[in-house]
PDB file of N, CA and C in Angstrom:
ATOM      1  N   UNK A 162      28.854   2.148 -43.747  1.00 53.00           N
ATOM      2  CA  UNK A 162      28.457   3.466 -44.088  1.00 53.00           C
ATOM      3  C   UNK A 162      29.073   4.453 -43.087  1.00 53.00           C
ATOM      4  N   UNK A 163      29.746   5.468 -43.569  1.00 56.00           N
ATOM      5  CA  UNK A 163      30.360   6.490 -42.723  1.00 56.00           C
ATOM      6  C   UNK A 163      29.512   7.705 -42.667  1.00 56.00           C
ATOM      7  N   UNK A 164      28.948   8.004 -41.503  1.00 59.00           N
ATOM      8  CA  UNK A 164      28.020   9.154 -41.388  1.00 59.00           C
ATOM      9  C   UNK A 164      28.694  10.354 -40.725  1.00 59.00           C
ATOM     10  N   UNK A 165      29.920  10.240 -40.283  1.00 68.00           N
ATOM     11  CA  UNK A 165      30.568  11.355 -39.598  1.00 68.00           C
ATOM     12  C   UNK A 165      30.762  12.571 -40.447  1.00 68.00           C
ATOM     13  N   UNK A 166      31.002  12.348 -41.777  1.00 71.00           N
ATOM     14  CA  UNK A 166      31.254  13.518 -42.652  1.00 71.00           C
ATOM     15  C   UNK A 166      30.022  14.139 -43.210  1.00 71.00           C
ATOM     16  N   UNK A 167      28.817  13.616 -42.882  1.00 69.00           N
ATOM     17  CA  UNK A 167      27.617  14.168 -43.453  1.00 69.00           C
ATOM     18  C   UNK A 167      26.982  15.187 -42.524  1.00 69.00           C
ATOM     19  N   UNK A 168      26.425  16.201 -43.132  1.00 79.00           N
ATOM     20  CA  UNK A 168      25.657  17.174 -42.270  1.00 79.00           C
ATOM     21  C   UNK A 168      24.464  16.512 -41.628  1.00 79.00           C
ATOM     22  N   UNK A 169      23.983  17.032 -40.550  1.00 80.00           N
ATOM     23  CA  UNK A 169      22.869  16.410 -39.851  1.00 80.00           C
ATOM     24  C   UNK A 169      21.636  16.367 -40.675  1.00 80.00           C
ATOM     25  N   UNK A 170      21.396  17.343 -41.539  1.00 83.00           N
ATOM     26  CA  UNK A 170      20.196  17.378 -42.388  1.00 83.00           C
ATOM     27  C   UNK A 170      20.182  16.173 -43.338  1.00 83.00           C
ATOM     28  N   UNK A 171      21.370  15.851 -43.897  1.00 86.00           N
ATOM     29  CA  UNK A 171      21.420  14.702 -44.815  1.00 86.00           C
ATOM     30  C   UNK A 171      21.172  13.416 -44.024  1.00 86.00           C
ATOM     31  N   UNK A 172      21.744  13.253 -42.871  1.00 83.00           N
ATOM     32  CA  UNK A 172      21.544  12.076 -42.063  1.00 83.00           C
ATOM     33  C   UNK A 172      20.045  11.929 -41.783  1.00 83.00           C
ATOM     34  N   UNK A 173      19.384  13.025 -41.400  1.00 87.00           N
ATOM     35  CA  UNK A 173      17.929  12.980 -41.054  1.00 87.00           C
ATOM     36  C   UNK A 173      17.114  12.640 -42.263  1.00 87.00           C
ATOM     37  N   UNK A 174      17.474  13.204 -43.458  1.00 88.00           N
ATOM     38  CA  UNK A 174      16.735  12.916 -44.665  1.00 88.00           C
ATOM     39  C   UNK A 174      16.877  11.432 -45.016  1.00 88.00           C
ATOM     40  N   UNK A 175      18.090  10.887 -44.926  1.00 87.00           N
ATOM     41  CA  UNK A 175      18.330   9.439 -45.229  1.00 87.00           C
ATOM     42  C   UNK A 175      17.558   8.603 -44.325  1.00 87.00           C
ATOM     43  N   UNK A 176      17.526   8.966 -43.038  1.00 88.00           N
ATOM     44  CA  UNK A 176      16.769   8.176 -42.040  1.00 88.00           C
ATOM     45  C   UNK A 176      15.294   8.169 -42.391  1.00 88.00           C
ATOM     46  N   UNK A 177      14.769   9.290 -42.755  1.00 86.00           N
ATOM     47  CA  UNK A 177      13.331   9.383 -43.100  1.00 86.00           C
ATOM     48  C   UNK A 177      13.029   8.578 -44.367  1.00 86.00           C
ATOM     49  N   UNK A 178      13.922   8.599 -45.342  1.00 88.00           N
ATOM     50  CA  UNK A 178      13.728   7.811 -46.574  1.00 88.00           C
ATOM     51  C   UNK A 178      13.716   6.320 -46.203  1.00 88.00           C
ATOM     52  N   UNK A 179      14.657   5.876 -45.358  1.00 88.00           N
ATOM     53  CA  UNK A 179      14.690   4.461 -45.032  1.00 88.00           C
ATOM     54  C   UNK A 179      13.427   4.038 -44.241  1.00 88.00           C
ATOM     55  N   UNK A 180      12.989   4.952 -43.333  1.00 86.00           N
ATOM     56  CA  UNK A 180      11.800   4.660 -42.540  1.00 86.00           C
ATOM     57  C   UNK A 180      10.567   4.597 -43.459  1.00 86.00           C
ATOM     58  N   UNK A 181      10.548   5.505 -44.457  1.00 85.00           N
ATOM     59  CA  UNK A 181       9.381   5.562 -45.364  1.00 85.00           C
ATOM     60  C   UNK A 181       9.352   4.267 -46.223  1.00 85.00           C
ATOM     61  N   UNK A 182      10.544   3.842 -46.769  1.00 84.00           N
ATOM     62  CA  UNK A 182      10.572   2.652 -47.550  1.00 84.00           C
ATOM     63  C   UNK A 182      10.173   1.438 -46.738  1.00 84.00           C
ATOM     64  N   UNK A 183      10.604   1.394 -45.501  1.00 82.00           N
ATOM     65  CA  UNK A 183      10.353   0.230 -44.631  1.00 82.00           C
ATOM     66  C   UNK A 183       8.827   0.210 -44.305  1.00 82.00           C
ATOM     67  N   UNK A 184       8.233   1.403 -44.064  1.00 78.00           N
ATOM     68  CA  UNK A 184       6.780   1.483 -43.779  1.00 78.00           C
ATOM     69  C   UNK A 184       6.015   1.123 -45.041  1.00 78.00           C
ATOM     70  N   UNK A 185       6.474   1.571 -46.195  1.00 77.00           N
ATOM     71  CA  UNK A 185       5.760   1.286 -47.461  1.00 77.00           C
ATOM     72  C   UNK A 185       5.792  -0.243 -47.728  1.00 77.00           C
ATOM     73  N   UNK A 186       6.974  -0.816 -47.514  1.00 71.00           N
ATOM     74  CA  UNK A 186       7.129  -2.255 -47.779  1.00 71.00           C
ATOM     75  C   UNK A 186       6.230  -3.045 -46.840  1.00 71.00           C
ATOM     76  N   UNK A 187       6.218  -2.637 -45.580  1.00 74.00           N
ATOM     77  CA  UNK A 187       5.403  -3.318 -44.592  1.00 74.00           C
ATOM     78  C   UNK A 187       3.917  -3.208 -44.916  1.00 74.00           C
ATOM     79  N   UNK A 188       3.518  -1.978 -45.368  1.00 71.00           N
ATOM     80  CA  UNK A 188       2.153  -1.793 -45.802  1.00 71.00           C
ATOM     81  C   UNK A 188       1.727  -2.651 -46.990  1.00 71.00           C
ATOM     82  N   UNK A 189       2.667  -2.827 -47.920  1.00 72.00           N
ATOM     83  CA  UNK A 189       2.392  -3.688 -49.068  1.00 72.00           C
ATOM     84  C   UNK A 189       2.196  -5.113 -48.656  1.00 72.00           C
ATOM     85  N   UNK A 190       3.054  -5.586 -47.705  1.00 69.00           N
ATOM     86  CA  UNK A 190       2.919  -6.929 -47.222  1.00 69.00           C
ATOM     87  C   UNK A 190       1.567  -7.143 -46.513  1.00 69.00           C
ATOM     88  N   UNK A 191       1.146  -6.135 -45.753  1.00 70.00           N
ATOM     89  CA  UNK A 191      -0.165  -6.224 -45.087  1.00 70.00           C
ATOM     90  C   UNK A 191      -1.336  -6.294 -46.055  1.00 70.00           C
ATOM     91  N   UNK A 192      -1.200  -5.506 -47.145  1.00 63.00           N
ATOM     92  CA  UNK A 192      -2.277  -5.471 -48.135  1.00 63.00           C
ATOM     93  C   UNK A 192      -2.320  -6.841 -48.853  1.00 63.00           C
ATOM     94  N   UNK A 193      -1.174  -7.370 -49.212  1.00 57.00           N
ATOM     95  CA  UNK A 193      -1.221  -8.650 -49.922  1.00 57.00           C
ATOM     96  C   UNK A 193      -1.455  -9.726 -48.920  1.00 57.00           C
TER      97      UNK A 193
END
């Protein structure tokens, strides 16, 4: 993945989405 051409806002948004998915997945594992 090449992040040099992306604006900082897009990088930050992508990072938040990945962190949210990871937290959601981890939460689902804990519930089950």
